[in-house]
Amino acid sequence: CFGGLDMASHEDLCSFTLYFPACEEDDRAFVLSSFFCPADKIQERKNKGMAFYSQWVDEKWITLAGQARIDAEPIKDVIREASEVYQIVEIGFDPWGSDAVVNELLDEGIPLVAVAQSMRGMTAGTRALLDDIEEHNIFNDGNPVLAWCLANCAADQKADGAIRFSKNKSTDKIDGAVALAMS
């Protein structure tokens, strides 16, 4: 499988996805996703009428990772565990803000590769993901946080076909979609 890691802001939602390509046994790709958020952000969202964040924590779709800021340890633990269970070819990551997670894991031999968040860096993954969705060639673990991130997405697209998800044009958090496009 292939992974994607979007660390987002140090005070908000982070996502780690695993993308298992279609194979002889199943002609659809499969996605597993993990989300992490500091406890204070969960409470802030709840206070703004977004109680689903708290519900997702209760249902184990979001893992609490720190109090006011993201604690990298739970994220590293999930990536380590996934690396022991699955044959991960590589994990794409956004280089911005990822040092707390990436450096130690690279030293441990986990195959991480930086993915520029530019049009050039994100077009191939974004295009492949959109094609999988359009062709109904992908299914996931039922994670509502991933579904919410995908539903929030808007894209930047150029006449030459270059495309990437746009945090500025999207309605809310898209971290899971970005991590999935990287994977």
Coordinates of N, CA, C and O in Angstrom, one line a residue:
C1 N 0.8 -1.2 0.0 CA 0.0 0.0 0.0 C 0.9 1.2 0.0 O 2.1 1.2 0.1
F2 N 0.2 2.4 -0.1 CA 0.9 3.7 -0.1 C 0.3 4.5 0.9 O -1.0 4.5 1.1
G3 N 1.0 5.4 1.6 CA 0.5 6.2 2.6 C 0.5 7.7 2.3 O 1.3 8.1 1.4
G4 N -0.2 8.5 3.0 CA -0.2 9.9 2.9 C -0.4 10.5 4.2 O -1.1 10.0 5.1
L5 N 0.4 11.6 4.5 CA 0.4 12.2 5.8 C 0.3 13.7 5.6 O 1.1 14.3 5.0
D6 N -0.8 14.3 6.2 CA -1.0 15.7 6.2 C -1.0 16.2 7.6 O -2.0 15.9 8.3
M7 N 0.0 16.9 8.0 CA 0.1 17.3 9.4 C -0.7 18.6 9.6 O -0.9 18.9 10.7
A8 N -1.1 19.3 8.6 CA -1.9 20.5 8.7 C -1.2 21.5 9.7 O 0.0 21.5 9.8
S9 N -2.0 22.2 10.5 CA -1.5 23.1 11.4 C -1.2 22.4 12.7 O -1.7 21.3 13.0
H10 N -0.3 23.0 13.5 CA 0.0 22.4 14.8 C -1.1 22.4 15.8 O -1.0 21.8 16.9
E11 N -2.2 23.1 15.4 CA -3.3 23.2 16.4 C -4.6 22.6 15.8 O -5.7 22.9 16.3
D12 N -4.5 21.8 14.8 CA -5.7 21.3 14.2 C -5.7 19.9 13.7 O -4.8 19.1 14.1
L13 N -6.6 19.6 12.8 CA -6.7 18.2 12.3 C -5.5 17.7 11.4 O -5.1 18.4 10.6
C14 N -5.1 16.5 11.7 CA -4.0 15.9 11.0 C -4.6 14.5 10.4 O -5.5 14.0 11.1
S15 N -4.0 14.1 9.3 CA -4.5 12.8 8.7 C -3.4 12.0 8.2 O -2.4 12.5 7.7
F16 N -3.6 10.7 8.4 CA -2.7 9.6 7.9 C -3.6 8.6 7.2 O -4.5 8.1 7.7
T17 N -3.3 8.4 5.9 CA -4.2 7.5 5.1 C -3.3 6.4 4.5 O -2.1 6.6 4.3
L18 N -3.9 5.3 4.3 CA -3.3 4.2 3.6 C -4.2 3.8 2.4 O -5.4 3.7 2.5
Y19 N -3.5 3.7 1.2 CA -4.3 3.5 0.0 C -3.8 2.1 -0.5 O -2.6 2.0 -0.8
F20 N -4.7 1.2 -0.6 CA -4.4 -0.2 -1.1 C -4.9 -0.3 -2.6 O -6.1 -0.3 -2.8
P21 N -4.0 -0.3 -3.6 CA -4.5 -0.3 -5.0 C -5.3 -1.6 -5.3 O -5.3 -2.6 -4.6
A22 N -6.1 -1.4 -6.3 CA -6.9 -2.6 -6.8 C -6.0 -3.7 -7.1 O -4.8 -3.5 -7.4
C23 N -6.5 -5.0 -7.0 CA -5.7 -6.1 -7.2 C -6.6 -7.2 -7.9 O -7.7 -7.0 -8.1
E24 N -6.0 -8.4 -8.1 CA -6.8 -9.5 -8.7 C -8.0 -9.9 -7.9 O -9.0 -10.2 -8.5
E25 N -7.9 -9.8 -6.6 CA -9.0 -10.3 -5.7 C -10.1 -9.2 -5.7 O -11.3 -9.6 -5.4
D26 N -9.8 -8.0 -5.9 CA -10.8 -6.9 -5.8 C -10.4 -5.8 -6.8 O -9.2 -5.3 -6.7
D27 N -11.3 -5.4 -7.7 CA -10.9 -4.4 -8.7 C -11.1 -3.0 -8.2 O -11.0 -2.0 -8.9
R28 N -11.3 -2.8 -6.9 CA -11.4 -1.5 -6.3 C -10.3 -1.3 -5.3 O -9.8 -2.2 -4.7
A29 N -9.8 0.0 -5.2 CA -8.8 0.3 -4.2 C -9.5 0.4 -2.9 O -10.8 0.6 -2.8
F30 N -8.8 0.3 -1.8 CA -9.3 0.4 -0.4 C -8.5 1.4 0.3 O -7.3 1.5 0.2
V31 N -9.2 2.2 1.2 CA -8.5 3.3 2.0 C -8.8 3.0 3.4 O -10.0 2.8 3.9
L32 N -7.8 3.1 4.2 CA -7.9 3.2 5.7 C -7.4 4.6 6.1 O -6.4 5.1 5.6
S33 N -8.1 5.3 7.0 CA -7.7 6.6 7.4 C -7.7 6.8 8.9 O -8.5 6.2 9.6
S34 N -6.7 7.6 9.3 CA -6.6 8.0 10.8 C -6.6 9.5 10.9 O -5.9 10.1 10.1
F35 N -7.2 10.0 11.9 CA -7.2 11.4 12.1 C -6.8 11.7 13.6 O -7.1 10.9 14.5
F36 N -6.2 12.9 13.7 CA -5.6 13.3 15.0 C -6.0 14.8 15.2 O -5.9 15.5 14.3
C37 N -6.3 15.1 16.5 CA -6.6 16.5 16.8 C -6.3 16.8 18.3 O -6.5 15.9 19.1
P38 N -5.8 18.0 18.6 CA -5.6 18.3 20.0 C -7.0 18.5 20.7 O -7.9 19.0 20.1
A39 N -7.0 18.2 22.0 CA -8.2 18.3 22.7 C -8.9 19.7 22.8 O -10.1 19.8 22.7
D40 N -8.1 20.7 22.9 CA -8.6 22.0 22.9 C -9.4 22.4 21.6 O -10.4 23.1 21.6
K41 N -8.9 21.9 20.5 CA -9.6 22.2 19.2 C -10.9 21.4 19.1 O -11.9 21.9 18.6
I42 N -10.9 20.2 19.7 CA -12.2 19.5 19.8 C -13.2 20.3 20.5 O -14.4 20.5 20.1
Q43 N -12.8 20.8 21.7 CA -13.7 21.6 22.5 C -14.1 22.9 21.8 O -15.3 23.3 21.8
E44 N -13.2 23.6 21.1 CA -13.5 24.8 20.4 C -14.5 24.5 19.3 O -15.5 25.3 19.1
R45 N -14.4 23.5 18.6 CA -15.3 23.1 17.5 C -16.7 22.8 18.1 O -17.7 23.2 17.6
K46 N -16.7 22.1 19.3 CA -18.0 21.8 19.9 C -18.7 23.1 20.4 O -19.9 23.3 20.2
N47 N -17.9 24.1 20.9 CA -18.4 25.3 21.3 C -19.0 26.1 20.2 O -19.9 27.0 20.4
K48 N -18.5 25.9 18.9 CA -19.0 26.6 17.7 C -20.2 25.8 17.1 O -20.5 26.1 15.9
G49 N -20.7 24.8 17.8 CA -21.8 24.1 17.3 C -21.5 22.9 16.4 O -22.3 22.4 15.7
M50 N -20.2 22.5 16.4 CA -19.7 21.4 15.6 C -19.5 20.2 16.5 O -18.3 19.7 16.7
A51 N -20.5 19.7 17.2 CA -20.4 18.6 18.1 C -20.0 17.3 17.5 O -19.5 16.4 18.2
F52 N -20.0 17.2 16.1 CA -19.6 16.0 15.5 C -18.1 15.7 15.7 O -17.7 14.5 15.7
Y53 N -17.3 16.7 16.0 CA -15.9 16.5 16.3 C -15.8 15.6 17.6 O -15.1 14.6 17.7
S54 N -16.6 16.0 18.6 CA -16.6 15.2 19.9 C -17.2 13.8 19.7 O -16.6 12.8 20.2
Q55 N -18.2 13.7 18.8 CA -18.8 12.4 18.5 C -17.7 11.5 17.8 O -17.6 10.3 18.2
W56 N -17.0 12.1 16.9 CA -15.9 11.3 16.2 C -14.8 10.9 17.1 O -14.3 9.8 17.0
V57 N -14.5 11.7 18.2 CA -13.6 11.2 19.2 C -14.1 10.0 19.9 O -13.5 9.0 20.1
D58 N -15.4 10.2 20.4 CA -16.1 9.1 21.1 C -16.1 7.8 20.3 O -16.0 6.7 20.9
E59 N -16.3 8.0 19.0 CA -16.5 6.8 18.2 C -15.1 6.3 17.7 O -15.0 5.4 16.9
K60 N -14.0 6.9 18.1 CA -12.6 6.5 17.8 C -12.3 6.8 16.3 O -11.3 6.2 15.8
W61 N -13.0 7.7 15.7 CA -12.6 8.1 14.3 C -11.5 9.2 14.4 O -10.7 9.4 13.4
I62 N -11.4 10.0 15.5 CA -10.4 10.9 15.7 C -9.7 10.5 17.0 O -10.3 10.3 18.0
T63 N -8.4 10.5 17.0 CA -7.5 10.3 18.1 C -7.1 11.6 18.7 O -6.6 12.4 18.0
L64 N -7.3 11.8 20.0 CA -6.8 13.0 20.7 C -5.2 12.9 20.7 O -4.7 11.9 21.0
A65 N -4.6 14.0 20.3 CA -3.2 14.0 20.2 C -2.7 15.4 20.7 O -2.6 16.4 20.0
G66 N -2.6 15.5 22.0 CA -2.1 16.7 22.7 C -3.3 17.5 23.2 O -4.5 17.1 23.0
Q67 N -3.0 18.5 23.9 CA -4.0 19.4 24.5 C -4.2 20.6 23.7 O -5.2 20.8 23.1
A68 N -3.3 21.6 23.7 CA -3.4 22.8 22.9 C -2.8 22.7 21.6 O -3.3 23.3 20.6
R69 N -1.8 21.9 21.4 CA -1.1 21.7 20.2 C -1.0 20.2 19.9 O -1.0 19.4 20.8
I70 N -0.8 19.9 18.6 CA -0.6 18.5 18.2 C 0.6 17.9 18.9 O 1.7 18.4 18.9
D71 N 0.4 16.7 19.5 CA 1.4 15.8 20.0 C 1.7 14.8 18.9 O 0.8 14.1 18.5
A72 N 3.0 14.8 18.4 CA 3.3 13.9 17.3 C 3.4 12.4 17.7 O 3.3 11.6 16.8
E73 N 3.5 12.1 19.0 CA 3.7 10.7 19.4 C 2.6 9.8 19.0 O 2.9 8.7 18.4
P74 N 1.3 10.1 19.2 CA 0.2 9.2 18.7 C 0.3 9.0 17.2 O 0.0 7.9 16.7
I75 N 0.6 10.0 16.4 CA 0.7 9.9 15.0 C 1.9 9.0 14.6 O 1.7 8.1 13.8
K76 N 3.0 9.1 15.2 CA 4.2 8.3 14.9 C 3.8 6.8 15.3 O 4.2 5.9 14.6
D77 N 3.1 6.6 16.4 CA 2.7 5.3 16.8 C 1.9 4.6 15.8 O 2.1 3.4 15.5
V78 N 0.9 5.3 15.3 CA 0.0 4.7 14.2 C 0.8 4.4 13.0 O 0.6 3.3 12.4
I79 N 1.7 5.3 12.6 CA 2.5 5.0 11.4 C 3.4 3.8 11.6 O 3.6 2.9 10.7
R80 N 4.0 3.7 12.8 CA 4.9 2.6 13.1 C 4.1 1.3 13.1 O 4.5 0.3 12.5
E81 N 2.9 1.3 13.7 CA 2.1 0.1 13.7 C 1.7 -0.3 12.3 O 1.7 -1.5 11.9
A82 N 1.3 0.6 11.5 CA 0.9 0.3 10.1 C 2.1 -0.2 9.3 O 1.9 -1.2 8.5
S83 N 3.3 0.3 9.6 CA 4.5 -0.2 8.9 C 4.8 -1.7 9.3 O 5.4 -2.4 8.5
E84 N 4.4 -2.1 10.5 CA 4.6 -3.4 10.9 C 3.6 -4.4 10.4 O 3.9 -5.6 10.1
V85 N 2.4 -3.9 10.1 CA 1.3 -4.7 9.7 C 1.2 -4.8 8.1 O 0.9 -5.9 7.6
Y86 N 1.5 -3.7 7.5 CA 1.3 -3.6 6.0 C 2.6 -3.5 5.3 O 3.6 -3.0 5.9
Q87 N 2.6 -3.8 4.0 CA 3.8 -3.6 3.2 C 3.7 -2.2 2.5 O 3.1 -2.1 1.4
I88 N 4.1 -1.2 3.2 CA 4.0 0.2 2.7 C 5.2 0.5 1.8 O 6.3 0.4 2.2
V89 N 4.9 0.8 0.6 CA 5.9 1.1 -0.4 C 6.5 2.5 -0.1 O 7.7 2.6 0.0
E90 N 5.7 3.5 0.2 CA 6.2 4.8 0.6 C 5.0 5.6 1.2 O 3.8 5.3 0.9
I91 N 5.3 6.6 2.0 CA 4.3 7.5 2.6 C 4.7 8.9 2.1 O 5.8 9.4 2.4
G92 N 3.8 9.5 1.3 CA 4.0 10.8 0.9 C 3.6 11.8 2.0 O 2.6 11.5 2.8
F93 N 4.3 12.9 2.2 CA 4.0 13.8 3.3 C 4.2 15.2 2.8 O 5.1 15.5 1.9
D94 N 3.4 16.1 3.4 CA 3.6 17.6 3.1 C 4.8 18.0 4.0 O 4.8 17.9 5.2
P95 N 5.9 18.5 3.3 CA 7.1 18.9 4.1 C 6.8 20.0 5.1 O 7.5 20.0 6.1
W96 N 5.8 20.8 4.9 CA 5.6 21.9 5.9 C 5.1 21.4 7.2 O 4.0 20.7 7.2
G97 N 5.7 21.7 8.3 CA 5.3 21.3 9.6 C 5.3 19.9 10.0 O 4.7 19.4 10.9
S98 N 6.1 19.1 9.2 CA 6.1 17.6 9.5 C 7.3 17.1 10.2 O 7.4 15.9 10.5
D99 N 8.3 18.0 10.5 CA 9.5 17.5 11.1 C 9.4 16.7 12.3 O 10.1 15.7 12.6
A100 N 8.4 17.1 13.2 CA 8.2 16.4 14.5 C 7.8 14.9 14.3 O 8.1 14.1 15.2
V101 N 7.3 14.6 13.2 CA 6.9 13.2 12.9 C 7.9 12.6 12.0 O 8.4 11.4 12.2
V102 N 8.3 13.2 10.9 CA 9.0 12.6 9.8 C 10.4 12.2 10.2 O 10.9 11.1 9.8
N103 N 11.2 13.1 10.8 CA 12.6 12.9 11.0 C 12.9 11.6 11.7 O 13.8 10.8 11.3
E104 N 12.2 11.4 12.8 CA 12.4 10.2 13.6 C 12.0 8.9 12.9 O 12.7 7.9 12.9
L105 N 10.9 9.0 12.1 CA 10.5 7.8 11.4 C 11.4 7.5 10.2 O 11.7 6.3 9.9
L106 N 12.0 8.5 9.6 CA 13.0 8.3 8.5 C 14.2 7.6 9.1 O 14.7 6.6 8.5
D107 N 14.6 8.0 10.3 CA 15.8 7.4 11.0 C 15.5 5.9 11.3 O 16.4 5.1 11.4
E108 N 14.2 5.6 11.5 CA 13.8 4.2 11.8 C 13.6 3.4 10.5 O 13.3 2.2 10.6
G109 N 13.8 4.0 9.4 CA 13.7 3.3 8.1 C 12.3 3.2 7.5 O 12.1 2.5 6.5
I110 N 11.4 4.0 8.0 CA 10.1 4.1 7.4 C 10.2 4.9 6.1 O 10.7 6.0 6.1
P111 N 9.6 4.4 5.0 CA 9.8 5.0 3.7 C 8.9 6.2 3.5 O 7.8 6.1 3.0
L112 N 9.4 7.4 3.8 CA 8.7 8.6 3.7 C 9.3 9.4 2.5 O 10.5 9.5 2.4
V113 N 8.4 10.1 1.8 CA 8.9 10.9 0.7 C 8.1 12.2 0.7 O 6.9 12.2 0.8
A114 N 8.8 13.4 0.5 CA 8.1 14.7 0.5 C 7.4 14.8 -0.8 O 7.8 14.5 -1.8
V115 N 6.2 15.4 -0.6 CA 5.3 15.7 -1.8 C 5.0 17.2 -1.8 O 4.3 17.7 -0.8
A116 N 5.5 17.9 -2.7 CA 5.3 19.3 -2.8 C 3.8 19.6 -2.9 O 3.1 18.9 -3.7
Q117 N 3.3 20.6 -2.3 CA 1.9 20.8 -2.3 C 1.5 21.8 -3.4 O 0.4 22.3 -3.5
S118 N 2.4 21.9 -4.4 CA 2.2 22.7 -5.6 C 1.3 22.0 -6.6 O 1.0 20.8 -6.4
M119 N 0.8 22.7 -7.6 CA 0.1 22.0 -8.7 C 0.9 20.9 -9.2 O 0.3 19.8 -9.4
R120 N 2.1 21.1 -9.5 CA 3.0 20.0 -10.1 C 3.1 18.8 -9.1 O 3.0 17.7 -9.6
G121 N 3.2 19.1 -7.8 CA 3.4 18.0 -6.9 C 2.1 17.2 -6.6 O 2.2 16.0 -6.3
M122 N 1.0 17.9 -6.7 CA -0.3 17.2 -6.3 C -1.2 16.8 -7.4 O -2.1 16.0 -7.2
T123 N -0.9 17.1 -8.7 CA -1.8 16.8 -9.8 C -1.9 15.3 -10.0 O -3.1 14.8 -10.1
A124 N -0.9 14.6 -10.0 CA -1.0 13.1 -10.3 C -1.9 12.4 -9.2 O -2.8 11.6 -9.6
G125 N -1.6 12.7 -8.0 CA -2.4 12.0 -6.9 C -3.8 12.5 -6.9 O -4.8 11.7 -6.7
T126 N -4.1 13.8 -7.1 CA -5.4 14.3 -7.1 C -6.2 13.8 -8.2 O -7.4 13.3 -8.1
R127 N -5.6 13.8 -9.4 CA -6.3 13.2 -10.6 C -6.6 11.8 -10.4 O -7.7 11.3 -10.7
A128 N -5.7 11.0 -9.9 CA -5.9 9.5 -9.7 C -7.1 9.3 -8.7 O -7.9 8.5 -8.9
L129 N -7.1 10.1 -7.6 CA -8.1 10.0 -6.6 C -9.5 10.3 -7.3 O -10.5 9.6 -7.1
L130 N -9.6 11.5 -8.0 CA -10.8 11.9 -8.6 C -11.3 10.8 -9.6 O -12.5 10.5 -9.7
D131 N -10.4 10.2 -10.4 CA -10.8 9.2 -11.3 C -11.3 8.0 -10.6 O -12.3 7.4 -11.0
D132 N -10.7 7.5 -9.5 CA -11.1 6.4 -8.7 C -12.6 6.7 -8.2 O -13.4 5.8 -8.2
I133 N -12.8 7.9 -7.7 CA -14.1 8.2 -7.1 C -15.1 8.2 -8.2 O -16.2 7.6 -8.1
E134 N -14.8 8.9 -9.3 CA -15.8 9.0 -10.5 C -16.1 7.6 -11.0 O -17.3 7.3 -11.4
E135 N -15.2 6.7 -11.1 CA -15.4 5.3 -11.6 C -15.9 4.3 -10.6 O -16.0 3.2 -10.9
H136 N -16.1 4.8 -9.4 CA -16.5 3.9 -8.2 C -15.5 2.8 -8.0 O -15.9 1.7 -7.7
N137 N -14.2 3.1 -8.1 CA -13.2 2.1 -8.0 C -12.5 2.3 -6.7 O -11.3 1.9 -6.5
I138 N -13.1 2.8 -5.7 CA -12.5 3.0 -4.4 C -13.5 2.9 -3.3 O -14.7 3.3 -3.5
F139 N -13.2 2.2 -2.2 CA -14.0 2.2 -1.0 C -13.2 2.4 0.2 O -11.9 2.3 0.1
N140 N -13.8 2.7 1.3 CA -13.0 3.0 2.5 C -13.6 2.3 3.7 O -14.6 1.5 3.6
D141 N -13.0 2.6 4.9 CA -13.4 1.9 6.1 C -14.6 2.6 6.8 O -14.9 2.3 7.9
G142 N -15.3 3.4 6.1 CA -16.5 4.1 6.6 C -16.2 5.3 7.5 O -17.1 5.8 8.2
N143 N -15.0 5.8 7.4 CA -14.6 6.9 8.3 C -15.4 8.1 7.9 O -15.2 8.7 6.8
P144 N -16.2 8.7 8.9 CA -17.0 9.9 8.5 C -16.2 11.1 8.5 O -16.6 12.1 7.8
V145 N -15.0 11.1 9.1 CA -14.1 12.3 9.0 C -13.6 12.4 7.6 O -13.5 13.5 7.0
L146 N -13.2 11.3 7.0 CA -12.7 11.3 5.6 C -13.8 11.7 4.7 O -13.6 12.6 3.8
A147 N -15.0 11.2 4.9 CA -16.1 11.6 4.0 C -16.4 13.1 4.2 O -16.6 13.8 3.1
W148 N -16.3 13.7 5.4 CA -16.5 15.1 5.6 C -15.4 15.9 4.9 O -15.7 16.9 4.2
C149 N -14.2 15.5 5.0 CA -13.1 16.2 4.4 C -13.3 16.2 2.8 O -13.1 17.2 2.2
L150 N -13.6 15.0 2.3 CA -13.9 15.0 0.8 C -15.0 15.9 0.4 O -15.0 16.5 -0.6
A151 N -16.1 15.9 1.2 CA -17.3 16.7 0.9 C -16.9 18.2 1.0 O -17.6 19.0 0.3
N152 N -15.9 18.6 1.8 CA -15.6 20.0 1.9 C -14.7 20.5 0.7 O -14.5 21.7 0.6
C153 N -14.2 19.6 -0.1 CA -13.2 20.0 -1.1 C -13.7 20.8 -2.2 O -14.8 20.6 -2.8
A154 N -12.8 21.7 -2.6 CA -12.9 22.5 -3.9 C -11.5 22.4 -4.4 O -10.5 22.2 -3.7
A155 N -11.4 22.6 -5.7 CA -10.1 22.4 -6.4 C -9.6 23.6 -7.1 O -10.4 24.5 -7.5
D156 N -8.3 23.8 -7.2 CA -7.7 24.7 -8.1 C -7.4 23.9 -9.4 O -6.8 22.8 -9.3
Q157 N -7.8 24.4 -10.5 CA -7.5 23.7 -11.8 C -7.0 24.7 -12.8 O -7.5 25.8 -12.9
K158 N -6.0 24.2 -13.6 CA -5.5 25.1 -14.7 C -5.9 24.5 -16.0 O -6.3 23.3 -16.1
A159 N -5.8 25.3 -17.1 CA -6.2 24.9 -18.4 C -5.4 23.7 -18.9 O -6.0 22.9 -19.7
D160 N -4.2 23.5 -18.4 CA -3.4 22.4 -18.9 C -3.7 21.1 -18.2 O -3.1 20.1 -18.4
G161 N -4.7 21.1 -17.3 CA -5.1 19.9 -16.6 C -4.6 19.7 -15.2 O -4.9 18.8 -14.5
A162 N -3.7 20.6 -14.8 CA -3.1 20.6 -13.5 C -4.2 20.8 -12.5 O -5.1 21.7 -12.7
I163 N -4.2 20.1 -11.4 CA -5.2 20.2 -10.4 C -4.7 19.8 -9.0 O -3.8 19.0 -8.9
R164 N -5.3 20.5 -8.0 CA -5.0 20.1 -6.6 C -6.1 20.6 -5.7 O -6.9 21.5 -6.2
F165 N -6.3 20.0 -4.6 CA -7.3 20.5 -3.7 C -6.9 21.9 -3.1 O -5.7 22.0 -2.8
S166 N -7.8 22.8 -2.9 CA -7.5 24.1 -2.4 C -8.1 24.3 -1.0 O -9.3 24.3 -0.9
K167 N -7.3 24.5 0.0 CA -7.7 24.8 1.3 C -8.5 26.2 1.3 O -9.4 26.4 2.1
N168 N -8.0 27.1 0.5 CA -8.7 28.4 0.5 C -10.1 28.4 -0.1 O -10.9 29.2 0.3
K169 N -10.3 27.6 -1.1 CA -11.6 27.5 -1.8 C -12.6 26.6 -1.1 O -13.8 26.6 -1.4
S170 N -12.1 25.7 -0.3 CA -12.9 24.6 0.4 C -13.7 25.2 1.5 O -13.4 26.2 2.1
T171 N -14.8 24.5 1.8 CA -15.7 25.0 2.9 C -15.2 24.8 4.3 O -15.7 25.5 5.2
D172 N -14.4 23.8 4.5 CA -13.9 23.5 5.9 C -12.6 22.6 5.7 O -12.0 22.6 4.6
K173 N -12.3 21.8 6.7 CA -11.1 21.0 6.6 C -11.1 20.0 5.5 O -12.1 19.4 5.3
I174 N -9.9 19.9 4.9 CA -9.8 18.9 3.8 C -8.6 18.0 4.0 O -8.1 17.3 3.1
D175 N -8.0 18.0 5.2 CA -6.8 17.3 5.4 C -6.8 15.8 5.0 O -5.8 15.3 4.5
G176 N -7.9 15.1 5.3 CA -8.0 13.7 4.9 C -8.0 13.6 3.4 O -7.4 12.6 2.8
A177 N -8.6 14.5 2.6 CA -8.5 14.4 1.1 C -7.1 14.7 0.6 O -6.7 14.0 -0.3
V178 N -6.4 15.6 1.2 CA -5.1 15.9 0.8 C -4.1 14.7 1.1 O -3.3 14.3 0.3
A179 N -4.3 14.1 2.3 CA -3.5 12.9 2.6 C -3.8 11.8 1.7 O -2.9 11.1 1.2
L180 N -5.1 11.6 1.3 CA -5.4 10.6 0.4 C -4.9 10.8 -1.0 O -4.4 9.9 -1.7
A181 N -4.9 12.1 -1.5 CA -4.3 12.4 -2.8 C -2.8 12.1 -2.8 O -2.3 11.6 -3.7
M182 N -2.1 12.4 -1.6 CA -0.7 12.1 -1.6 C -0.4 10.6 -1.6 O 0.5 10.2 -2.1
S183 N -1.3 9.8 -1.0 CA -1.1 8.4 -0.9 C -1.4 7.8 -2.3 O -0.8 6.8 -2.7

